[in-house]
CSV table of C-alpha atoms in Angstrom, one decimal:
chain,number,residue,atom,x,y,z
F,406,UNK,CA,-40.4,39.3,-30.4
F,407,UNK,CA,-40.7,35.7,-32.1
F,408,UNK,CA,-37.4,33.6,-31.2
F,409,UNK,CA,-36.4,31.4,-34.5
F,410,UNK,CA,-34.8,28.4,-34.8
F,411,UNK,CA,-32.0,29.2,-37.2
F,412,UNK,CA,-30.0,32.6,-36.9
F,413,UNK,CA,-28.9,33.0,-40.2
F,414,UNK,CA,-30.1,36.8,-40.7
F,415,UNK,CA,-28.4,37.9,-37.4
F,416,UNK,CA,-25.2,36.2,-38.5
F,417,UNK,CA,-25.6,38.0,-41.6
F,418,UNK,CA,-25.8,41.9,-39.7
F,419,UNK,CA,-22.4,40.9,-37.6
F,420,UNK,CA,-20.8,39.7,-41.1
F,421,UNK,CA,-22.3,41.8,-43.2
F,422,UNK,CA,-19.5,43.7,-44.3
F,423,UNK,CA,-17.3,40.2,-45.3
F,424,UNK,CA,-20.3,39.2,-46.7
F,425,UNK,CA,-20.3,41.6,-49.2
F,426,UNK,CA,-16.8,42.0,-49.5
F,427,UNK,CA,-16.4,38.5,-50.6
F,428,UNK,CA,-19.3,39.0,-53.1
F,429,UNK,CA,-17.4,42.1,-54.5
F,430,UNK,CA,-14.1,40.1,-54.5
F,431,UNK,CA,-15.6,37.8,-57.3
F,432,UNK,CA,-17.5,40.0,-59.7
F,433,UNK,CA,-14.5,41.9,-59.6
F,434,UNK,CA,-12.9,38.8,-60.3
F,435,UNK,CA,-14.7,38.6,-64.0
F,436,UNK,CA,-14.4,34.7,-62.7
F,437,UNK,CA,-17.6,33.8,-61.7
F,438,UNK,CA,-17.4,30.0,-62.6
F,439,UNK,CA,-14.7,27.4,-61.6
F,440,UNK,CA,-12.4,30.2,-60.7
F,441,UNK,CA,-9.7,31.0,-58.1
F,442,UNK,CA,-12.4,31.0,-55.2
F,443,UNK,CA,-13.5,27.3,-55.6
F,444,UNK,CA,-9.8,26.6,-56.1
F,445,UNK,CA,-8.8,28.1,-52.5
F,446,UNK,CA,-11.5,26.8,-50.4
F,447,UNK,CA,-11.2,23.8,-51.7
F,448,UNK,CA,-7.1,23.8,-50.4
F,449,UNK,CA,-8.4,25.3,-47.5
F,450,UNK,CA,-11.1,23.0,-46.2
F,451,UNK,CA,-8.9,19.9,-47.2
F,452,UNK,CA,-6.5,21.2,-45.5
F,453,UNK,CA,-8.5,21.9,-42.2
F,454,UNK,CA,-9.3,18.0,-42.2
F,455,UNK,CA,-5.6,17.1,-42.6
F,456,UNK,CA,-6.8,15.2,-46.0
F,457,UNK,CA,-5.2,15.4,-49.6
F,458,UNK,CA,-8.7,16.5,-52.0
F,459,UNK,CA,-11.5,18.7,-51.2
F,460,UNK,CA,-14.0,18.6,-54.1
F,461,UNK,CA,-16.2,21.9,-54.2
F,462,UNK,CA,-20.2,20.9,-55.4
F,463,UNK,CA,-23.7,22.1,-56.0
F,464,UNK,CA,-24.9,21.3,-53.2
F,465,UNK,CA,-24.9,18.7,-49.6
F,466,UNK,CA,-27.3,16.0,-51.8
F,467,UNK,CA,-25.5,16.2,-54.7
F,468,UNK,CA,-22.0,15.3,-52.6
F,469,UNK,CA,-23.4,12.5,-51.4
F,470,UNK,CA,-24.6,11.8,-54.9
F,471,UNK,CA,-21.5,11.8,-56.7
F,472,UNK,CA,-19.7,10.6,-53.8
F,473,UNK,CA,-21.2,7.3,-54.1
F,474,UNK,CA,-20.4,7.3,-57.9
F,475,UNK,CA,-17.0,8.3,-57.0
F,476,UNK,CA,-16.7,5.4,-54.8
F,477,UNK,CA,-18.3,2.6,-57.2
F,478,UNK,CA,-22.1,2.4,-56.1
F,479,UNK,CA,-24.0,1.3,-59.2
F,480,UNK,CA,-27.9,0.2,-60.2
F,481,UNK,CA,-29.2,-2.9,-57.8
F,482,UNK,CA,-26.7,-2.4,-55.4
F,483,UNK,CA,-27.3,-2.1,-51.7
F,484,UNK,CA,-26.3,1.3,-49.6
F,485,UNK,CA,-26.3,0.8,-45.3
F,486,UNK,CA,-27.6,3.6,-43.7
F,487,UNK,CA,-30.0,4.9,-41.4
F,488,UNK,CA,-34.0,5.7,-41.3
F,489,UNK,CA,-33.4,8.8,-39.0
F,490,UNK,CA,-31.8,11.5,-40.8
F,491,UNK,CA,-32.6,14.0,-43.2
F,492,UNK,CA,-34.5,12.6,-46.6
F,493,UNK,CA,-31.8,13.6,-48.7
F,494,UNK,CA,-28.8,10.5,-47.3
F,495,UNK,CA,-31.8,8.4,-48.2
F,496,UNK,CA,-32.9,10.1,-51.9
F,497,UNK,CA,-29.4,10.6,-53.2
F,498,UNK,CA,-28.9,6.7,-52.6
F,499,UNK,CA,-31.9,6.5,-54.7
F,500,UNK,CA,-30.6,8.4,-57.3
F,501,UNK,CA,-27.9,6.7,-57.7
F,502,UNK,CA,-30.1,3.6,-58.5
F,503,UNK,CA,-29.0,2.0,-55.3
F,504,UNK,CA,-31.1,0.5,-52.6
F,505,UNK,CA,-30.8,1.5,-49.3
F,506,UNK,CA,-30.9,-0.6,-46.1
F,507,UNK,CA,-32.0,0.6,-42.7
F,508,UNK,CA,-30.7,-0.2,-39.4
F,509,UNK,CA,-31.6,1.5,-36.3
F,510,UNK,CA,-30.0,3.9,-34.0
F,511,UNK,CA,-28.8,4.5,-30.0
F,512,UNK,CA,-31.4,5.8,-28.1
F,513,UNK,CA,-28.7,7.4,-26.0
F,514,UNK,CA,-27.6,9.7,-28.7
F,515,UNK,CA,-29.7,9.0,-32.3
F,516,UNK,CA,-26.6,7.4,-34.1
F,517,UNK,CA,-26.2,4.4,-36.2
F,518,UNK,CA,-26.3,1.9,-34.3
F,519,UNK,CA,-23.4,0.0,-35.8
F,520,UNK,CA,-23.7,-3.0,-33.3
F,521,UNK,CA,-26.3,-3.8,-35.9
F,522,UNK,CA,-24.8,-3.2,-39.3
F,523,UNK,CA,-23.1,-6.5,-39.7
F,524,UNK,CA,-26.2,-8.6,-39.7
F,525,UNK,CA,-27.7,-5.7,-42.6
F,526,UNK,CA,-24.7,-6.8,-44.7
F,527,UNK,CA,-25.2,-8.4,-47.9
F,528,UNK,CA,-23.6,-10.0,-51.1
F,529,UNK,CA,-24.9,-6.9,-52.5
F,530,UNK,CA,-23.2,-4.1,-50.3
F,531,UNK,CA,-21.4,-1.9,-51.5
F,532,UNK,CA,-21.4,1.3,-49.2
F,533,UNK,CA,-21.9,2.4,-45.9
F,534,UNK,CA,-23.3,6.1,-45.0
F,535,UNK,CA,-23.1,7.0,-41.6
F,536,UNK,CA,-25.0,10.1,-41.0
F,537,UNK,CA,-23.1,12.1,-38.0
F,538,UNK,CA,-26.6,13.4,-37.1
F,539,UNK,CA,-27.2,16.7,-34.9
F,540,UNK,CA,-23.3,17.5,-34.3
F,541,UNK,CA,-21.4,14.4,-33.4
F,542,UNK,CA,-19.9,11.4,-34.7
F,543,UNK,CA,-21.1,7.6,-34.6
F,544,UNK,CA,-19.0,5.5,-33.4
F,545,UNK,CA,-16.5,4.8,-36.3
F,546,UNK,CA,-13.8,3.1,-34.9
F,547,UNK,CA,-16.5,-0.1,-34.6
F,548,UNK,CA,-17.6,1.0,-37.9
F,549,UNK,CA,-14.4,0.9,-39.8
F,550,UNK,CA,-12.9,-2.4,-38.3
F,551,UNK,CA,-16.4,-3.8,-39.7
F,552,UNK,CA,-15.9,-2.1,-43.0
F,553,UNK,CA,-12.6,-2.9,-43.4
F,554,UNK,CA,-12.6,-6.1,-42.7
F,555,UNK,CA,-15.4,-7.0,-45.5
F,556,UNK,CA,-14.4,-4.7,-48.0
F,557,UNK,CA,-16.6,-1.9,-47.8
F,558,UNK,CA,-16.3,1.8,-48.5
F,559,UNK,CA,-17.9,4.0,-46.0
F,560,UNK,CA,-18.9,7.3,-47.4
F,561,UNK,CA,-19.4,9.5,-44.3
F,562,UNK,CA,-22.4,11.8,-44.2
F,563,UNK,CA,-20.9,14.7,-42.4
F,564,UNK,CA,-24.2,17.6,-43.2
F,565,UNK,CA,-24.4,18.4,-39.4
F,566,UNK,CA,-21.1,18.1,-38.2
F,567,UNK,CA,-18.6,20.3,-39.3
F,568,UNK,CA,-15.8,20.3,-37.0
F,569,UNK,CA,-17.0,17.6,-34.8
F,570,UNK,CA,-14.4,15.2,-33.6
F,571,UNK,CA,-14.2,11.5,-32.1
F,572,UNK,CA,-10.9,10.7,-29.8
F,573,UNK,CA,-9.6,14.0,-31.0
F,574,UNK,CA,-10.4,13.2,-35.0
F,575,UNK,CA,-12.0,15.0,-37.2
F,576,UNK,CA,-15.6,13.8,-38.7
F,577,UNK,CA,-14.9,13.1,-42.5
F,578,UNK,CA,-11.5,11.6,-42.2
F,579,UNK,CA,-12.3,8.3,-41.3
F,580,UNK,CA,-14.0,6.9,-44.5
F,581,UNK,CA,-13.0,6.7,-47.8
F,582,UNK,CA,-14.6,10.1,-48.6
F,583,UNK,CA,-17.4,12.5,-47.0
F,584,UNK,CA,-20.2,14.3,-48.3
F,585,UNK,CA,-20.8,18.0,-46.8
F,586,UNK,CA,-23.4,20.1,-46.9
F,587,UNK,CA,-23.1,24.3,-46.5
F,588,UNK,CA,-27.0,25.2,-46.5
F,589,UNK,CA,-27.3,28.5,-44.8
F,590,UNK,CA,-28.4,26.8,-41.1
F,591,UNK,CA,-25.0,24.8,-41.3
F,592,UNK,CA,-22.7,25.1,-38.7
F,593,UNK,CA,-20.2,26.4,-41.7
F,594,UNK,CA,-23.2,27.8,-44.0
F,595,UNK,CA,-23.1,29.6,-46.9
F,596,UNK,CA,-25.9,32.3,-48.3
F,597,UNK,CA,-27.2,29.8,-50.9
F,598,UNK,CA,-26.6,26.4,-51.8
F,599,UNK,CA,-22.9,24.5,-51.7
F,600,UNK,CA,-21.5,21.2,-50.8
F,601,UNK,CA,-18.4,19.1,-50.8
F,602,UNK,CA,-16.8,15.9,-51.0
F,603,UNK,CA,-13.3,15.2,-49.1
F,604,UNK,CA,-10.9,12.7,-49.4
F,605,UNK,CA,-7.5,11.4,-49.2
F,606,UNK,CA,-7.9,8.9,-52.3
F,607,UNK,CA,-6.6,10.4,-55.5
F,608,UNK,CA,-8.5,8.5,-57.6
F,609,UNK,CA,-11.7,9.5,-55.7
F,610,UNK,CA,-10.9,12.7,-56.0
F,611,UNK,CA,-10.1,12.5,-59.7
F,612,UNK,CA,-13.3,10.4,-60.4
F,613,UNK,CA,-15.3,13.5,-58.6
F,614,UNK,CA,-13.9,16.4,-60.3
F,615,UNK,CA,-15.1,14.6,-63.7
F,616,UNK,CA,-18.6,13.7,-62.3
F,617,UNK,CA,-19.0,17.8,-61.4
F,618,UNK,CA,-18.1,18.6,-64.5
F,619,UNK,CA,-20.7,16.6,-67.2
F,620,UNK,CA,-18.4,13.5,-67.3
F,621,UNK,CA,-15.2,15.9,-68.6
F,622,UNK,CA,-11.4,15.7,-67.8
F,623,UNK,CA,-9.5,18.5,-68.6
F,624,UNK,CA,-10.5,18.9,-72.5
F,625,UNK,CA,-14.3,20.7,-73.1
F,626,UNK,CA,-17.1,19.1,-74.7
F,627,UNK,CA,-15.0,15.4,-74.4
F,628,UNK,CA,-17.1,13.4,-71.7
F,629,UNK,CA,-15.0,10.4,-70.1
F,630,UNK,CA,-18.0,9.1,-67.8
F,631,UNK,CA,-21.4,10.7,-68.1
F,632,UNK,CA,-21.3,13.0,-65.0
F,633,UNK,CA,-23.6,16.1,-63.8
F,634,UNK,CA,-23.4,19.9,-63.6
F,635,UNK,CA,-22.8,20.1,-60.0
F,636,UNK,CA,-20.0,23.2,-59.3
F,637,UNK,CA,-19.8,24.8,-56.3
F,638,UNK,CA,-20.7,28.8,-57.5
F,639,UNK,CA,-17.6,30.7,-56.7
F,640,UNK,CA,-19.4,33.3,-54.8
F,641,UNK,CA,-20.2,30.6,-52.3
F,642,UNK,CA,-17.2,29.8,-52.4
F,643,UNK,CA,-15.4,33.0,-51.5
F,644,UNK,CA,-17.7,33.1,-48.4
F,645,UNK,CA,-17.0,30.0,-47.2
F,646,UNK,CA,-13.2,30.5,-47.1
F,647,UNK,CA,-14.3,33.8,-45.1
F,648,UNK,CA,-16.2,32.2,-42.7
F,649,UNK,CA,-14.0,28.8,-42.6
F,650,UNK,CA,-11.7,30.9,-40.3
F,651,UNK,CA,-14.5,31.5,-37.9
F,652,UNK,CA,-15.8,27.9,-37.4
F,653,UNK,CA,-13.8,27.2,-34.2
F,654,UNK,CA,-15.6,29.9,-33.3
F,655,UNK,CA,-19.1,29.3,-34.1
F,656,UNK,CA,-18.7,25.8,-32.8
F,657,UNK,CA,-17.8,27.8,-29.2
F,658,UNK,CA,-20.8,29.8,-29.3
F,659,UNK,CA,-23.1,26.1,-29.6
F,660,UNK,CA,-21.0,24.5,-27.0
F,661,UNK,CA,-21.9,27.6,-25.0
F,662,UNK,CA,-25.9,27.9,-25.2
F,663,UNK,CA,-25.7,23.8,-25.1
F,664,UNK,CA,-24.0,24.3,-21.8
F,665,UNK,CA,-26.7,27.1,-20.7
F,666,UNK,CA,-29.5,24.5,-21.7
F,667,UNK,CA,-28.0,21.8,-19.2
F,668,UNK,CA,-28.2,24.1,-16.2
F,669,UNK,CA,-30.9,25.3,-17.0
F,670,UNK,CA,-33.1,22.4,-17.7
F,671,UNK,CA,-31.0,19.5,-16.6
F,672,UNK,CA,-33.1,18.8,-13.4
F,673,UNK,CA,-36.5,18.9,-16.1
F,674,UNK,CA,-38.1,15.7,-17.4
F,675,UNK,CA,-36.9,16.9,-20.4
F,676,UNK,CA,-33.8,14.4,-22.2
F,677,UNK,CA,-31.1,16.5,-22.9
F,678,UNK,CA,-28.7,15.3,-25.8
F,679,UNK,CA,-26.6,12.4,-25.4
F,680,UNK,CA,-23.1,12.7,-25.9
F,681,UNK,CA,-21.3,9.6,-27.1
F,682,UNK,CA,-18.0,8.9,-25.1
F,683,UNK,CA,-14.9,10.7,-26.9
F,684,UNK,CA,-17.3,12.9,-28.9
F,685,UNK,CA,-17.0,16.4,-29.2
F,686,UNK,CA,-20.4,17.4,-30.1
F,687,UNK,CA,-20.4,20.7,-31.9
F,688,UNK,CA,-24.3,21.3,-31.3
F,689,UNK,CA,-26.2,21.8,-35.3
F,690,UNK,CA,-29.2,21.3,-33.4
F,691,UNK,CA,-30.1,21.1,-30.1
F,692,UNK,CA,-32.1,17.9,-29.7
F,693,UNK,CA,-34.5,17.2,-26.5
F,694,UNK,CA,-36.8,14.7,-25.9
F,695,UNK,CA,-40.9,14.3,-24.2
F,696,UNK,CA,-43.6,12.4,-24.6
F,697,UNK,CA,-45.9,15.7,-24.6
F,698,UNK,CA,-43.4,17.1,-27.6
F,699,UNK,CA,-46.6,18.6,-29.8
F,700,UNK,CA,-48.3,20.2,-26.6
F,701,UNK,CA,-44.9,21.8,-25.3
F,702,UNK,CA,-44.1,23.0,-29.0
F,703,UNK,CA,-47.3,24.6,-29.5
F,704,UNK,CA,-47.2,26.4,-25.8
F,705,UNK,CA,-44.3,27.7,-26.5
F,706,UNK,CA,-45.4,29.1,-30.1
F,707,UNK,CA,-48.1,30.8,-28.3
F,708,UNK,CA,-45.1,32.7,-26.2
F,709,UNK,CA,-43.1,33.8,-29.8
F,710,UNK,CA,-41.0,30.7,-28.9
F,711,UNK,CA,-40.1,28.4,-32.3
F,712,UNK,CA,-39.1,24.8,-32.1
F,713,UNK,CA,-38.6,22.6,-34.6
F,714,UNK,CA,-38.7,18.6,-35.0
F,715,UNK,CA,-35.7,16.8,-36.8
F,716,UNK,CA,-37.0,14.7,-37.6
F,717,UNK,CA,-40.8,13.9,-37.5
F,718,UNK,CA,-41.1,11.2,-40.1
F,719,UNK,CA,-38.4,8.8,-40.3
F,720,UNK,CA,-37.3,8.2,-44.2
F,721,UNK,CA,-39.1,4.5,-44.3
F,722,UNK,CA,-42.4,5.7,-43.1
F,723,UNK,CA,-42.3,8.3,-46.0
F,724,UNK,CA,-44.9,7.9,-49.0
F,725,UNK,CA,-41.9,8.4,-51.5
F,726,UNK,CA,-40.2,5.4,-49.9
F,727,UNK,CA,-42.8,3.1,-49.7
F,728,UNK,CA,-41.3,1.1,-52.5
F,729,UNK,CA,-39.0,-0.3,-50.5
F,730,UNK,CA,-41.1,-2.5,-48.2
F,731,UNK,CA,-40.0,-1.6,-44.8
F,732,UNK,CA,-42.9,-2.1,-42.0
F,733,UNK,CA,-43.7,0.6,-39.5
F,734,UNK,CA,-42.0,-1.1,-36.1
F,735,UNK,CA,-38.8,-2.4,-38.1
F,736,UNK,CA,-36.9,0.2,-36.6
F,737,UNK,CA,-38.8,0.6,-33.5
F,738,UNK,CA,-36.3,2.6,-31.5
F,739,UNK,CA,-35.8,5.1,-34.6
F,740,UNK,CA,-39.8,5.4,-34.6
F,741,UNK,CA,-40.4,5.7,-30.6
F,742,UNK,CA,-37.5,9.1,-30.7
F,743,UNK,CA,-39.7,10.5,-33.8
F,744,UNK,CA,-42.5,10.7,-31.5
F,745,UNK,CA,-40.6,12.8,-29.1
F,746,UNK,CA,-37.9,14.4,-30.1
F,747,UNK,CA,-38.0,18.3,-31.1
F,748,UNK,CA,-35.0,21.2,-30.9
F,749,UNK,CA,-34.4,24.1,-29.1
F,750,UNK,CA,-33.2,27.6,-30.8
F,751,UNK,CA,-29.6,27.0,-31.3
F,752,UNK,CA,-27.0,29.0,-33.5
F,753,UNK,CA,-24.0,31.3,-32.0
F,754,UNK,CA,-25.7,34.5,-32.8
F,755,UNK,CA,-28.7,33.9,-30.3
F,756,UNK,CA,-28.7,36.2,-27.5
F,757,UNK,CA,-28.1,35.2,-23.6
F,758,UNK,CA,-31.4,37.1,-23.2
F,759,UNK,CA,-32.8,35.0,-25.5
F,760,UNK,CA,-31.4,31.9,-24.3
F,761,UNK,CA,-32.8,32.4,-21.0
F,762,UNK,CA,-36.4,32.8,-21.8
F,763,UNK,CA,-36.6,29.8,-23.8
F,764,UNK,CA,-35.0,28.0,-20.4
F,765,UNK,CA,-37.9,30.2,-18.3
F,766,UNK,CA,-40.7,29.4,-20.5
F,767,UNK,CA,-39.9,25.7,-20.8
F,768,UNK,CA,-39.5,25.0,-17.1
F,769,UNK,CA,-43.1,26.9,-16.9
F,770,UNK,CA,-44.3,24.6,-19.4
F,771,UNK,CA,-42.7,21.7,-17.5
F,772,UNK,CA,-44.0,22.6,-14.5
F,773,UNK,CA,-40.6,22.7,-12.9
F,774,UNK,CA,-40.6,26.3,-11.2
């Protein structure tokens, strides 16, 4: 039996009957759009960050979108951010007409390495996007005394890290507003598509709820600021409230198999994940690192073993970013972990039995008995 990366479908047996008792709940609602659904998640997931505004969307690129509208970004400005991450940080900075800026990340852990964000700074900034990649935060106390003392709005991208925490704080409350994803591999996925924007800034929040909504404020068919179509779908929604009061316990169920991986493979020449000192880490993917990545991947494909790389190709070395003039060794640390890093099987549903011949396989692979 094949092992998969992502565990949505077994998730989806142990749910099931939530599942569909939250889709039932909204057709028979007779408010499938914009209705009482988008309304309580919304409450509820700004109120699991301790922040005032929770803006429901389309979908994790599209609340990064808008939240750089929200927060000002125009045409010809500049965005900080970082090369390794998923392509979508990167395009919906493009699509605002903004142009984004690479620095390079931590070896240690694959964060922004904000040690090097000051010297990236321009007259032309005017937003920073930290990606808290894999499950935990960068390091945003630096961050924000750097931000704060220039001016400059930090729009956090918080895709893989529901529920992770720094000193105790929750990623997403440190900016002015962060972008979420819910994709169905999420640590808090829906069955479909579904983002959101937080904040604790009115006017943010007002600025967003317009931009969802085609430019509109309360009156139909009036558009204050040309905007987008980008509403959360209620059904989504519904199940995200459900499953909201299970995230503490999804997170437990990575921190878990993260721990099994260490004992299992910590005296390997694998590199385990890095975790940044006060982070709580809340494990979206399970990150390794070896310079024979592509062999080991492939021997363990043979054995019904799948691993995955996030992320192969950092965003500069793309075709669809070649526009923006960035060499291949700018970023030479970002470009050496592409060529090694790859993930293990990791989502709460994955059985210890499971979880053990992934460890037994690899240590076969690795020669380490």
């Amino acid at each position: 039996m094949t092992i998969g990366v992502w565990g949505y479908l077994e998730e989806y047996h142990s749910e099931k009957d939530d599942i569909l008792d939250a889709v039932e709940t909204v057709f028979a609602s007779g408010r499938l759009v914009m209705g009482p659904s988008v309304e309580a998640f919304e409450q509820e997931f700004a109120a699991f960050h301790g922040v005032g505004h929770c803006v429901g969307v389309d979908n994790g690129t599209n609340a990064l979108v808008l939240g750089l509208r929200a927060l000002g970004v125009e045409r010809g400005d500049e965005v900080i951010t970082v090369s390794n991450t998923a392509a979508p940080t990167v395009v919906a900075i493009d699509a605002v007409g903004a142009r984004p800026v690479f620095v390079d990340v931590r070896e240690e852990d694959h964060l922004m390495d904000v040690t090097a964000v000051e010297a990236a700074i321009t007259d032309r900034t005017a937003c920073i996007v930290p990606v808290h990649l894999y499950g935990q935060c960068v390091d945003m106390t630096a961050l924000m005394s750097l931000a704060d003392s220039r001016g400059i709005p930090v729009l956090e991208d918080c895709a893989q890290a529901h529920g992770a925490r720094q000193h105790g704080r929750l990623a997403g409350t440190f900016g002015r507003a962060a972008a979420y994803s819910f994709y169905p591999t999420k640590v808090l996925g829906a069955y479909g598509d579904g983002g959101a924007v937080i904040t604790d800034y009115p006017q943010v929040d007002a600025e967003l709820r317009r931009l969802r909504y085609y430019g509109m404020e309360r009156t139909y068919y009036v558009v204050q600021t040309p905007g987008h179509n980008s509403r959360l779908d209620e059904v989504q929604a519904e199940i995200l409230r459900r499953k909201l009061g299970r995230l503490d316990a999804y997170i437990d169920g990575r921190c878990d198999i993260a721990r099994r991986y260490r004992e299992g493979l910590g005296d390997t020449p694998l590199v385990l994940p890095g975790q940044a000192v006060g982070n709580t880490h809340v494990y979206y993917v399970h990150v390794v690192r070896h310079p024979d990545r592509d062999q080991i991947i492939d021997e363990l494909g043979r054995c019904g073993i799948s691993l995955n790389i996030s992320y192969p190709w950092p965003v500069h070395t793309m075709s669809g970013f070649r526009h923006l003039g960035v060499e291949r060794g700018a970023l030479p640390v970002t470009e050496h972990l592409a060529e090694q890093i790859f993930s293990l099987p990791m989502y709460p549903s994955l059985p210890p039995r499971d979880q053990d011949r992934v460890i037994t396989e690899l240590r076969r692979v690795l020669g380490a008995g």
